[in-house]
PDB file of C-alpha atoms in Angstrom:
ATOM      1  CA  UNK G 848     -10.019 -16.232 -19.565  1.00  0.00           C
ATOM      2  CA  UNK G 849     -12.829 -16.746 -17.166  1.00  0.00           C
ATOM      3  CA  UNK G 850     -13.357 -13.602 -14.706  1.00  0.00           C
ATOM      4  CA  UNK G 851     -10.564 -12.915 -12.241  1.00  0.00           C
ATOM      5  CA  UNK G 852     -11.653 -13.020  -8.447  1.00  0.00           C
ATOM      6  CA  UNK G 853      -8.584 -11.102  -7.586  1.00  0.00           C
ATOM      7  CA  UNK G 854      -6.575  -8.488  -9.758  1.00  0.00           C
ATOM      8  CA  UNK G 855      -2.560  -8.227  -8.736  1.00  0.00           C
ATOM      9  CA  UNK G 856      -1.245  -4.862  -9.297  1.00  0.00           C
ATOM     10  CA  UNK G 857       2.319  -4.602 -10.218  1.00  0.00           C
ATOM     11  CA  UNK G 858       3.916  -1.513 -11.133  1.00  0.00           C
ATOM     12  CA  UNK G 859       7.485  -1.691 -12.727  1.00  0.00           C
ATOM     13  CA  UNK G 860      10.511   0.157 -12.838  1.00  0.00           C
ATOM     14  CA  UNK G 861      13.870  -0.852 -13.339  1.00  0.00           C
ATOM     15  CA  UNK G 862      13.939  -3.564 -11.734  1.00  0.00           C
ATOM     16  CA  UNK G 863      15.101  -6.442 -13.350  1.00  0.00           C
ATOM     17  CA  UNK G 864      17.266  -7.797 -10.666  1.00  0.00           C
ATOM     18  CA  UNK G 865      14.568  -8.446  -8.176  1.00  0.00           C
ATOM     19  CA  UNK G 866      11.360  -8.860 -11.046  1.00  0.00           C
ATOM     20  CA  UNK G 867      11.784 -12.906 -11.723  1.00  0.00           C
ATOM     21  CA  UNK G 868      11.576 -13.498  -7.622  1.00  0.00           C
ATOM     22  CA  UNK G 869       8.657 -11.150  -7.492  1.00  0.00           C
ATOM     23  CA  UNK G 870       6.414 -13.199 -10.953  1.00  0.00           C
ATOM     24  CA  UNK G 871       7.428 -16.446  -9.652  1.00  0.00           C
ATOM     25  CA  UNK G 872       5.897 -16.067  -5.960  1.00  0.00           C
ATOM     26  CA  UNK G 873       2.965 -14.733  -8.010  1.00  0.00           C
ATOM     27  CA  UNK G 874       3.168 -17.746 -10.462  1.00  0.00           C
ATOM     28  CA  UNK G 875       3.521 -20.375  -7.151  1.00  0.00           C
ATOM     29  CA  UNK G 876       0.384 -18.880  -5.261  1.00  0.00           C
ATOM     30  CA  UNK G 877      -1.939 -21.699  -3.828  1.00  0.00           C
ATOM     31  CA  UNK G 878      -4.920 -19.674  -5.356  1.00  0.00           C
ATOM     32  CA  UNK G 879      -5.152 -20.093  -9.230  1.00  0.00           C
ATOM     33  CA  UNK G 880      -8.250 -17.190 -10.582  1.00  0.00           C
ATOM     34  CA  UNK G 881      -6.131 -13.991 -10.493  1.00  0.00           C
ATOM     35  CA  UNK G 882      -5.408 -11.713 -13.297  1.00  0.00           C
ATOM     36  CA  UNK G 883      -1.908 -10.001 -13.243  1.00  0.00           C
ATOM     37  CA  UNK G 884      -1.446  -6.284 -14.365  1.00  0.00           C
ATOM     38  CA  UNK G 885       1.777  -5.810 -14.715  1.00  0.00           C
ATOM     39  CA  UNK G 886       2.835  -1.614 -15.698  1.00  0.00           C
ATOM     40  CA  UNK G 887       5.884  -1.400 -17.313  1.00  0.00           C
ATOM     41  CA  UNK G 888       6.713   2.145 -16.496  1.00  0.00           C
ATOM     42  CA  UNK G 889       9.334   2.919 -19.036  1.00  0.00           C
ATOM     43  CA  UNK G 890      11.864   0.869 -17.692  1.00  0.00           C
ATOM     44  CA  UNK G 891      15.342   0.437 -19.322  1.00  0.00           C
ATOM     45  CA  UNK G 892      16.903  -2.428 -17.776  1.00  0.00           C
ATOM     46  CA  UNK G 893      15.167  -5.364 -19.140  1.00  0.00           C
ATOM     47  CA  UNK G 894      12.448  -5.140 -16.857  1.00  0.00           C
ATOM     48  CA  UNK G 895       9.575  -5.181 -20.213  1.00  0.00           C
ATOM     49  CA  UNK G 896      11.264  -8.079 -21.871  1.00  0.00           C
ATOM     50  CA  UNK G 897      11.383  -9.935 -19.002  1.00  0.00           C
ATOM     51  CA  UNK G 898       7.363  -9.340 -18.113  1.00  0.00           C
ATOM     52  CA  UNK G 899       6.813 -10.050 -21.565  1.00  0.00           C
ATOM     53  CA  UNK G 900       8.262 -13.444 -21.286  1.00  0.00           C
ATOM     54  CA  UNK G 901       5.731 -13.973 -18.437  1.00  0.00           C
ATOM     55  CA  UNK G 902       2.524 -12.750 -20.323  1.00  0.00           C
ATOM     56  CA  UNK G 903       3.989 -15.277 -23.266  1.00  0.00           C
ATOM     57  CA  UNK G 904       3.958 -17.915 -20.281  1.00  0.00           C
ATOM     58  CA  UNK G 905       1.016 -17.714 -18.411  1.00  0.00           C
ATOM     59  CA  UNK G 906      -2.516 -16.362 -19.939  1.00  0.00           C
ATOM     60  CA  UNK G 907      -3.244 -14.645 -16.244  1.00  0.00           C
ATOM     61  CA  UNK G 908      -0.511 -11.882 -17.296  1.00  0.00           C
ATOM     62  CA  UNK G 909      -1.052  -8.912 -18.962  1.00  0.00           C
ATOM     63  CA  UNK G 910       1.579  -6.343 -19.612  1.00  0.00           C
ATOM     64  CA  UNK G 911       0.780  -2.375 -19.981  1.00  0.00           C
ATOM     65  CA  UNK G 912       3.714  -0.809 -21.525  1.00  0.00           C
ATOM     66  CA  UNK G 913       3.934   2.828 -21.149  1.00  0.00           C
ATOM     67  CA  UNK G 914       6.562   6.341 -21.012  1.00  0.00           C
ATOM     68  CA  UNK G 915       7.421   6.886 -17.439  1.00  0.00           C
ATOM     69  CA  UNK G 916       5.304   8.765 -15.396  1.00  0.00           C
ATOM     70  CA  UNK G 917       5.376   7.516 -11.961  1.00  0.00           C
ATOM     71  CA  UNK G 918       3.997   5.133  -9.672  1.00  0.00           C
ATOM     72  CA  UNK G 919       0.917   6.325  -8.858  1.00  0.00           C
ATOM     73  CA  UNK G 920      -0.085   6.626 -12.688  1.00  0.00           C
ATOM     74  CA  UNK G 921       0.980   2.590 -13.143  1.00  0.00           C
ATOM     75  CA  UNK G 922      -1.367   2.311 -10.545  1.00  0.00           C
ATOM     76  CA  UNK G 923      -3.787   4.500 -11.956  1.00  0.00           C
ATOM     77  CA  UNK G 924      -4.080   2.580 -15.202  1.00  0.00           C
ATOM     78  CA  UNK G 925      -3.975  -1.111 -13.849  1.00  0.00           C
ATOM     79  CA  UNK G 926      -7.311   0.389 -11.791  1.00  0.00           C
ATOM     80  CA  UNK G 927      -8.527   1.553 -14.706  1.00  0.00           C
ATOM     81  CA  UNK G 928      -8.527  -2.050 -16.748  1.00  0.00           C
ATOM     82  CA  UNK G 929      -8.613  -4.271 -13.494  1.00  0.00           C
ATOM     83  CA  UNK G 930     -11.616  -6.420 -13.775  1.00  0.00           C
ATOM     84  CA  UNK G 931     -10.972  -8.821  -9.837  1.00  0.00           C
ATOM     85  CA  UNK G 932     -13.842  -8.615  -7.251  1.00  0.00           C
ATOM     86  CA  UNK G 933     -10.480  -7.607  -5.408  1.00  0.00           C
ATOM     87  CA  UNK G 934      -7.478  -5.875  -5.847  1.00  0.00           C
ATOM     88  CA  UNK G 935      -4.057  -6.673  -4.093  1.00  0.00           C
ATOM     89  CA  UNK G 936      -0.538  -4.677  -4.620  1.00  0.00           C
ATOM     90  CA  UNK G 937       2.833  -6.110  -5.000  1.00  0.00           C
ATOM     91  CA  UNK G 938       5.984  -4.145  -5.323  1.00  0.00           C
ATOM     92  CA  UNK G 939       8.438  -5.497  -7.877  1.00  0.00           C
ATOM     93  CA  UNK G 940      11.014  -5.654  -5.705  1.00  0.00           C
ATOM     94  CA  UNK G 941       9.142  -7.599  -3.342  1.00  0.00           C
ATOM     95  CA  UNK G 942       7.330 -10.865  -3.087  1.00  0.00           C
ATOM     96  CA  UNK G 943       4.432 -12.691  -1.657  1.00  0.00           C
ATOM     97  CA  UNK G 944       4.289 -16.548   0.284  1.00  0.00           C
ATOM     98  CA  UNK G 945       2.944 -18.996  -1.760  1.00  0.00           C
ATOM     99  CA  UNK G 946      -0.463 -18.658   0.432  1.00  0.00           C
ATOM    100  CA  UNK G 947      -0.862 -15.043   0.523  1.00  0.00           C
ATOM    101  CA  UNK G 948      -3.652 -14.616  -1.904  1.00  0.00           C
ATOM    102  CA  UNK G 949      -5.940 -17.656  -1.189  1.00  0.00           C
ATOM    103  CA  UNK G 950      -5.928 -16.090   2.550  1.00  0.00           C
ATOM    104  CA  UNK G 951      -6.274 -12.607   1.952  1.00  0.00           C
ATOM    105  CA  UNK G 952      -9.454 -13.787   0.032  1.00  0.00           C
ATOM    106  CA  UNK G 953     -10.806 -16.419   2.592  1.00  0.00           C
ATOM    107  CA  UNK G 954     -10.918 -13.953   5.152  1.00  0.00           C
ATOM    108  CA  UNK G 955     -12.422 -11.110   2.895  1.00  0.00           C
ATOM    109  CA  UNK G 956     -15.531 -13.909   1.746  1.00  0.00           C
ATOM    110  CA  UNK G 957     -15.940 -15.438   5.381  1.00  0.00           C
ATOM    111  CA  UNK G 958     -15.958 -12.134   6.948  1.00  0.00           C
ATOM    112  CA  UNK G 959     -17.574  -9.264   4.354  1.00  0.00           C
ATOM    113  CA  UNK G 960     -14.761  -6.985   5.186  1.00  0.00           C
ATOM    114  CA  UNK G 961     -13.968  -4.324   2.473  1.00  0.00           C
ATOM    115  CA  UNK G 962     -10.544  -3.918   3.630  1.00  0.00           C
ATOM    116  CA  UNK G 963      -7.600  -7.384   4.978  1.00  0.00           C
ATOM    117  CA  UNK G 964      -4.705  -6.452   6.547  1.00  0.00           C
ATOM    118  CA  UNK G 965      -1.980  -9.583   7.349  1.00  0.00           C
ATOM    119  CA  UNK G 966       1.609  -8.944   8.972  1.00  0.00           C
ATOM    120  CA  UNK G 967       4.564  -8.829   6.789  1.00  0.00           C
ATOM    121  CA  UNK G 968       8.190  -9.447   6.756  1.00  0.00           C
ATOM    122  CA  UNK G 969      10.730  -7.156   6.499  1.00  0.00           C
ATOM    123  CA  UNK G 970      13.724  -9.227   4.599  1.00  0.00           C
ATOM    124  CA  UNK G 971      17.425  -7.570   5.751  1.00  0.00           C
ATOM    125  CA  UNK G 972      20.708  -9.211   4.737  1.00  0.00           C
ATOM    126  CA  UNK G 973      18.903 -12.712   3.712  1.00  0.00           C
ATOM    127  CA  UNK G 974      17.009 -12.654   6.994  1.00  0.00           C
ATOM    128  CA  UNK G 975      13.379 -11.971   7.283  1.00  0.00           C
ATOM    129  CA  UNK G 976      12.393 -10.364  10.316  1.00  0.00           C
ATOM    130  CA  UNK G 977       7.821 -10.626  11.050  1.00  0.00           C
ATOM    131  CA  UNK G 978       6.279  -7.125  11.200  1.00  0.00           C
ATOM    132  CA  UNK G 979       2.726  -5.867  11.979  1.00  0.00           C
ATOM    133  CA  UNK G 980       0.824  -4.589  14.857  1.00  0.00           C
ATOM    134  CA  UNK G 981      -2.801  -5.456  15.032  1.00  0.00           C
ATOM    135  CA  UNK G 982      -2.535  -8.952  17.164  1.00  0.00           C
ATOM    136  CA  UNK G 983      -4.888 -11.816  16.653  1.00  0.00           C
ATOM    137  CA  UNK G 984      -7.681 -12.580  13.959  1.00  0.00           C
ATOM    138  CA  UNK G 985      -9.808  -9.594  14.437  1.00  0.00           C
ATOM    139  CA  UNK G 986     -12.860  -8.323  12.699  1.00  0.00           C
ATOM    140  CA  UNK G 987     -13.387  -4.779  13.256  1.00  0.00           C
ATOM    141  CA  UNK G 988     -15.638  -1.505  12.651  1.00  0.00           C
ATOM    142  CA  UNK G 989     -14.274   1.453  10.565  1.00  0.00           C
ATOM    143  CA  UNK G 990     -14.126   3.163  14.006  1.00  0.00           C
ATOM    144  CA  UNK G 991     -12.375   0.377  16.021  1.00  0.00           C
ATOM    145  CA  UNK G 992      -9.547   0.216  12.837  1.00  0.00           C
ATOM    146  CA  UNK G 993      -9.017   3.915  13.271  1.00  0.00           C
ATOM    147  CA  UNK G 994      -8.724   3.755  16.825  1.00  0.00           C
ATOM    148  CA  UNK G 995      -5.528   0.771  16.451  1.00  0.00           C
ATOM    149  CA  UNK G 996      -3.942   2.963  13.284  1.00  0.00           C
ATOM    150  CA  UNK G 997      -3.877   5.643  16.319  1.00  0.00           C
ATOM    151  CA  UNK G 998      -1.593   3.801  18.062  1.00  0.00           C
ATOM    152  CA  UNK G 999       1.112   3.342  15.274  1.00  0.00           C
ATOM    153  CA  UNK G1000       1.493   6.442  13.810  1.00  0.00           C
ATOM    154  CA  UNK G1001       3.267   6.333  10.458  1.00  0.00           C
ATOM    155  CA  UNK G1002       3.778   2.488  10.799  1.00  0.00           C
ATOM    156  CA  UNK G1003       4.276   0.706   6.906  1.00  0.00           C
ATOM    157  CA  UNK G1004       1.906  -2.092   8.443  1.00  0.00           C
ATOM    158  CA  UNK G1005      -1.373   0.735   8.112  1.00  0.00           C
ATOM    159  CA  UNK G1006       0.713   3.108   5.682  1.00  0.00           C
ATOM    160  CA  UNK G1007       1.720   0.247   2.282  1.00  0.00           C
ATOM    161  CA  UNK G1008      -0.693  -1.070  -0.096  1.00  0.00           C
ATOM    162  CA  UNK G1009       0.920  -4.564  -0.451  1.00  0.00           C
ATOM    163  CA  UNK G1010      -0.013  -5.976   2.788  1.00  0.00           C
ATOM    164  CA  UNK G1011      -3.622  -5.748   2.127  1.00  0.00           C
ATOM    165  CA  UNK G1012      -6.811  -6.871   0.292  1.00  0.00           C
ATOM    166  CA  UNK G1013      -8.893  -4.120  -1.215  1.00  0.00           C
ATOM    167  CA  UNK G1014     -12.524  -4.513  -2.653  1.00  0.00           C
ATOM    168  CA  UNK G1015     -12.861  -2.769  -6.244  1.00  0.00           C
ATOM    169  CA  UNK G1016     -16.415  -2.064  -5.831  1.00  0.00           C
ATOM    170  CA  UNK G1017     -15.558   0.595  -3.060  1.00  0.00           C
ATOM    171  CA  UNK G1018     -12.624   1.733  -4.971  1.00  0.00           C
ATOM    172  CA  UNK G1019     -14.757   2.167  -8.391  1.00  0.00           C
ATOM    173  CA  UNK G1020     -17.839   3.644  -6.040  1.00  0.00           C
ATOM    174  CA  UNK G1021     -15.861   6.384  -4.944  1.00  0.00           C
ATOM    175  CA  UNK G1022     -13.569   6.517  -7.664  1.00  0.00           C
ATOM    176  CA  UNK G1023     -10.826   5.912  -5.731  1.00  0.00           C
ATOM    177  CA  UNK G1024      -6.949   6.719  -7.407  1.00  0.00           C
ATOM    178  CA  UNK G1025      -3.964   8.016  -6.864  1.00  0.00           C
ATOM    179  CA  UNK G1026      -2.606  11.359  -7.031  1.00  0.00           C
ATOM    180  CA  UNK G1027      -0.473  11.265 -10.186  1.00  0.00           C
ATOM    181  CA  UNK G1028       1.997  14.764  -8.908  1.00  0.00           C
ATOM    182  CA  UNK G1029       2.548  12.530  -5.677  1.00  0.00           C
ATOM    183  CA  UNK G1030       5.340   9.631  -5.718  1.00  0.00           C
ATOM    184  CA  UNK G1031       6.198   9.482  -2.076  1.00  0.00           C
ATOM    185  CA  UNK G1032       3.600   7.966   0.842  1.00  0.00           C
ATOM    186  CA  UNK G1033       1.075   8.329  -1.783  1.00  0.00           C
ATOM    187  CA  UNK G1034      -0.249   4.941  -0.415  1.00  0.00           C
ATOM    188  CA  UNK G1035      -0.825   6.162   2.743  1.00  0.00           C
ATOM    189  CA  UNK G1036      -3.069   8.616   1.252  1.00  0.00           C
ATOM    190  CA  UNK G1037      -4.963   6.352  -0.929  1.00  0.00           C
ATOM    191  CA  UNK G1038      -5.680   4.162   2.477  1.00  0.00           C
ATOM    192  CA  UNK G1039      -6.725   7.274   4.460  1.00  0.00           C
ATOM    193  CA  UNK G1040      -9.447   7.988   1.691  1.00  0.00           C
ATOM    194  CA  UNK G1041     -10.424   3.881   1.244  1.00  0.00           C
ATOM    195  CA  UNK G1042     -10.731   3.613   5.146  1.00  0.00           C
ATOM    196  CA  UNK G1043     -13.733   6.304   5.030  1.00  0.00           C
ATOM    197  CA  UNK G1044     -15.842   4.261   3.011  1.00  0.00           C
ATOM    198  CA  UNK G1045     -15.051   0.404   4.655  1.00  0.00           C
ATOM    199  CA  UNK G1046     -17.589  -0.924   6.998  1.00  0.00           C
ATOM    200  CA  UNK G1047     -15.625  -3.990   8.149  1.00  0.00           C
ATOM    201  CA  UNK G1048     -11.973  -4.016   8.756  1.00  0.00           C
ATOM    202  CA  UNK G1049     -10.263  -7.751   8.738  1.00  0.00           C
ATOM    203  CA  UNK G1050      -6.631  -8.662  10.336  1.00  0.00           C
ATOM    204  CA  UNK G1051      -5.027 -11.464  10.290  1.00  0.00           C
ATOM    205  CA  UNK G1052      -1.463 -11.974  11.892  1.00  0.00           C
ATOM    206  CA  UNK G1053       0.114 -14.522   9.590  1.00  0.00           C
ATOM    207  CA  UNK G1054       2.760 -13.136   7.942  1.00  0.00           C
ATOM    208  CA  UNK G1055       1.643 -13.190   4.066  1.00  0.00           C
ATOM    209  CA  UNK G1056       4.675 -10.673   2.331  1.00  0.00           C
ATOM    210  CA  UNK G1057       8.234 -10.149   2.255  1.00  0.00           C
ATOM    211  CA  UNK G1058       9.007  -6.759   1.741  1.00  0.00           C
ATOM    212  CA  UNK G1059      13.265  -5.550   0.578  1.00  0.00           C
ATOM    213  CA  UNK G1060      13.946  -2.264   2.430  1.00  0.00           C
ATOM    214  CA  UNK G1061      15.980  -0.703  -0.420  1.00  0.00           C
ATOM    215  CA  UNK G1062      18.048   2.400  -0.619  1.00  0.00           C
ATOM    216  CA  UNK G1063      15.936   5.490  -1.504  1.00  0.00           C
ATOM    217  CA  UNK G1064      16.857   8.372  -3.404  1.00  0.00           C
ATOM    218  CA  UNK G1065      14.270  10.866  -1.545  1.00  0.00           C
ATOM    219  CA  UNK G1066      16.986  12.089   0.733  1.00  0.00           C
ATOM    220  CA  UNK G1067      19.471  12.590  -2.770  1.00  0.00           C
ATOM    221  CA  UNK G1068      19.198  16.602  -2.406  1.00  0.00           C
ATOM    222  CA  UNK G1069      17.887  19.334   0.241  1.00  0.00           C
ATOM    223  CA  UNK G1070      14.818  19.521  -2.649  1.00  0.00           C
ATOM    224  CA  UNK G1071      13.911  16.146  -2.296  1.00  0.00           C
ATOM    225  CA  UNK G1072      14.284  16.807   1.555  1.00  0.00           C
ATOM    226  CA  UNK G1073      12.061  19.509   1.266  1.00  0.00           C
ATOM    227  CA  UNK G1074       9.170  17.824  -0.828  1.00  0.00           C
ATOM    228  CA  UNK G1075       9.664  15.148   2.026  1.00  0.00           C
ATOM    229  CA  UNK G1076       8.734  17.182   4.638  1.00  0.00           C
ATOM    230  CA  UNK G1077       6.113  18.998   2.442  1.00  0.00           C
ATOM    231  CA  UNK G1078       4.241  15.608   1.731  1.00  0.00           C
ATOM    232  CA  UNK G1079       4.389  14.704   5.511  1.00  0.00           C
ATOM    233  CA  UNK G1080       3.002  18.000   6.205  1.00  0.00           C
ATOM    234  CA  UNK G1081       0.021  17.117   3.304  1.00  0.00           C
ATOM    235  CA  UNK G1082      -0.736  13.737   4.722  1.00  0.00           C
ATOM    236  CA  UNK G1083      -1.018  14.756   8.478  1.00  0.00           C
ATOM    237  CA  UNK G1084      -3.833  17.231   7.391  1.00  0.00           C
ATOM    238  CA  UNK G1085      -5.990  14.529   5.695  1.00  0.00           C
ATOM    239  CA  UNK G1086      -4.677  11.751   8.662  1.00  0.00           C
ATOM    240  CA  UNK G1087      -6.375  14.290  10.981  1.00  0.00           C
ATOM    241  CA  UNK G1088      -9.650  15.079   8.436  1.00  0.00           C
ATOM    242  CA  UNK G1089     -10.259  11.263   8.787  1.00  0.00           C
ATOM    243  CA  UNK G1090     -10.382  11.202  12.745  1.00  0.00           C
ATOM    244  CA  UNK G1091     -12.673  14.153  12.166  1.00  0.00           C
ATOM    245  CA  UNK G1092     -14.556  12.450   9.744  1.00  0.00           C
ATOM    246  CA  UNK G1093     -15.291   9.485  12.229  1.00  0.00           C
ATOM    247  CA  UNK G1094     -15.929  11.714  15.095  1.00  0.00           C
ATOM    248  CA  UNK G1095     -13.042  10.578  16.807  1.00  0.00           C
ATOM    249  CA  UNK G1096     -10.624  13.498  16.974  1.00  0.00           C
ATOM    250  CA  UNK G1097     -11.917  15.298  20.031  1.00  0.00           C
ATOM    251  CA  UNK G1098     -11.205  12.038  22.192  1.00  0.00           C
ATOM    252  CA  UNK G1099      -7.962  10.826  20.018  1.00  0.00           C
ATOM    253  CA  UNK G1100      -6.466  14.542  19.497  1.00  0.00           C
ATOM    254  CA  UNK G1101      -3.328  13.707  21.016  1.00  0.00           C
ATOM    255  CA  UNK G1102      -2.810  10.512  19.881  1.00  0.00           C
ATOM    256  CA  UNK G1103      -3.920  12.145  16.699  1.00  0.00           C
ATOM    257  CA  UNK G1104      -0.586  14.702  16.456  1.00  0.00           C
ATOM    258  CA  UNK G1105       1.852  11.769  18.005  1.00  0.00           C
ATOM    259  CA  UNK G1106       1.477  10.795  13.779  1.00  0.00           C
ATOM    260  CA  UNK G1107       3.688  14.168  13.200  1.00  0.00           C
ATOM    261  CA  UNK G1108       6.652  12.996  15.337  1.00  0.00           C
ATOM    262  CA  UNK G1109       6.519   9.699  14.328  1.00  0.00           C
ATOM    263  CA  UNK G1110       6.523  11.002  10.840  1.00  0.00           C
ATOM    264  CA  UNK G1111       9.218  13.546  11.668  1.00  0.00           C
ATOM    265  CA  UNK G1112      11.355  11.027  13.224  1.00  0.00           C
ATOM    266  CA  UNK G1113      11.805   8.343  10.804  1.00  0.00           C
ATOM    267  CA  UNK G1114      14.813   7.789   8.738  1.00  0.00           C
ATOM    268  CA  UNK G1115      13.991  10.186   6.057  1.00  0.00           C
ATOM    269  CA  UNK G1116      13.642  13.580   7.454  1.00  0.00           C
ATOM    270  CA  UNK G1117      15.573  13.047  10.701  1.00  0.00           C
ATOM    271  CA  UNK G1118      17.932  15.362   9.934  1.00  0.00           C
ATOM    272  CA  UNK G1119      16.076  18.123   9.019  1.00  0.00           C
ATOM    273  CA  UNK G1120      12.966  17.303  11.256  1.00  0.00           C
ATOM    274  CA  UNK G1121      10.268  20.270  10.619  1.00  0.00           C
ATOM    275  CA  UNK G1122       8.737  22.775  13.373  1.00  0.00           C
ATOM    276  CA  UNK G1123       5.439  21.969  13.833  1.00  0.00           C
ATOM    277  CA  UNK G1124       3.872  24.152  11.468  1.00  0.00           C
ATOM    278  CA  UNK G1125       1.685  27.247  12.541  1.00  0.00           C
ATOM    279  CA  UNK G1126      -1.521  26.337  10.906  1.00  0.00           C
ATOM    280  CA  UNK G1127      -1.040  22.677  12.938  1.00  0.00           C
ATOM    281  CA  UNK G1128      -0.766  24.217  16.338  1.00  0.00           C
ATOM    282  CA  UNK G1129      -4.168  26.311  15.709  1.00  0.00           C
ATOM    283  CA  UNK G1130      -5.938  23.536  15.440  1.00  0.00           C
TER     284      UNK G1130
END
C-alpha cells in the first residue's frame, strides 16, 4: 500500500448494529488514499468478525484486536501505528458524508492549518438536525479559535474528535495521547492540549458527520455521577490553564467560568449539579 495521506481512527465496542453503516460511509468517501485503523476493543457482539470481513475486503483496513481497556487506549494504539500526514476520528456508531474526508483535507493543504473543524449533524429519530457554531469559512489564529470556543462553553462542536482534521506531526511532536484512566470527555481534553500547539485554526460550515446521540450509561449509579462531576471538575482546570496559557484569561475570565455552568447544566449531571468548588472561586 502506497503511504496514507489521512489515517481514520475507529475504535470499537459492541457495536455491531450500527458498525456496517459506519465502514460503508468510510468505504463510499470521494477521497481514495486513507488507511483505516480499526480497534477492536474486546467486543462480544460480532463487532471483530464483522471488521474482519472489511480488512478481507478492502487493503486500506487494518484491524487491531485487543482485551478491553477503554477508549482512550484504542485510541492510544491506532496513534501509535498510524502512519497519515493526518488523522481523523469516527465513532462506530456514527458515520461520515461521502465528501467528508476529501474536504477536511482540501482545506487543511490550501490553508496550512494544523487543526479543521466542519459542522455536524446530530441524527434523532431518522432525522438529522445541522449543528456547529463557528459561521462561515474562516481561517483563524490559535488566539482568535480560543476566543470563539469561549463563547460555547462545553459545546460537542469544540469538545468531539470526529468533527475534525488533526495533523500527526503536532500530535507525534508533542506526543500527544490520551489519558488511558479517563473514558468520559477525554476528547475534550486531548483538544485542549492539541489547541496549544496549532498555529492556524480552519472552519468550514458544511456539515461533513452524522453523529447518533445514544443512551449513556454514565448516569447508571450515584458513582458514575460522581466521577461525572469529578471529570468536569478536572477539565475546567486545564480549560482555564489554556486561556492562561494564551494570555487570554485576564480579559476572558468570565466567559472563562460560564464553561462550569454550561458543563453543570447539561443532561448528565443536572440533577446533581456541583457547588462551585472552593479552590475554583480562589482563583
Amino acid at each position: 500500500m502506497s503511504q496514507p495521506l489521512v489515517s481514520i481512527i475507529v475504535p470499537v465496542y459492541n457495536v455491531a448494529h450500527y458498525l456496517p453503516q459506519c465502514l460503508d460511509s468510510i468505504l463510499g468517501q470521494s477521497y481514495p488514499n486513507f488507511e483505516v485503523l480499526l480497534i477492536n476493543d474486546g467486543s462480544t457482539d460480532g463487532s471483530g468478525e464483522i471488521c474482519r470481513s472489511y480488512t478481507e475486503r478492502d487493503s486500506r483496513f487494518r484491524l487491531i484486536d485487543k482485551p478491553n481497556s477503554g477508549v482512550s487506549d484504542s485510541r492510544n494504539q491506532a496513534l501509535d501505528q498510524a502512519r497519515g500526514k493526518y488523522l481523523q476520528f469516527v465513532d462506530a456508531d456514527d458515520f461520515l458524508a461521502p465528501q467528508a474526508t476529501e474536504t477536511l483535507l482540501h482545506t487543511a493543504e490550501s490553508t496550512g492549518a494544523d487543526l479543521i473543524i466542519s459542522h455536524f449533524y446530530r441524527l434523532s429519530e431518522e432525522r438529522a438536525a445541522p449543528k456547529g457554531h463557528i459561521k462561515g469559512e474562516r481561517l483563524l489564529t490559535r488566539a482568535e479559535f480560543a476566543e470563539e470556543m469561549v463563547k460555547a462553553p462545553a459545546n460537542f462542536y469544540y469538545g468531539v474528535l470526529w468533527n475534525k482534521l488533526y495533523r500527526r506531526s503536532v500530535v507525534e511532536a508533542h506526543h500527544l495521547r490520551f489519558d488511558r484512566e479517563v473514558n468520559w470527555c477525554e476528547d475534550f481534553l486531548f483538544n485542549l492540549e492539541y489547541i496549544q500547539y496549532t498555529r492556524l485554526v480552519s472552519a468550514t460550515p458544511e456539515p461533513l458527520y452524522y453523529y447518533r446521540k445514544r443512551d449513556t450509561s454514565l448516569i447508571n449509579s450515584n458513582i458514575s455521577l460522581r466521577r461525572t462531576v469529578a471529570m468536569k471538575r478536572q477539565t475546567f482546570i486545564r480549560y482555564k490553564q489554556l486561556y492562561q496559557k494564551l494570555d487570554l484569561y485576564d480579559e476572558q475570565k468570565a466567559e472563562v467560568y460560564r464553561y462550569l455552568i454550561a458543563a453543570a447544566g447539561d443532561s448528565i449531571v443536572s440533577p446533581l449539579a456541583p457547588k462551585l468548588p472552593s479552590e475554583f472561586e480562589k482563583c
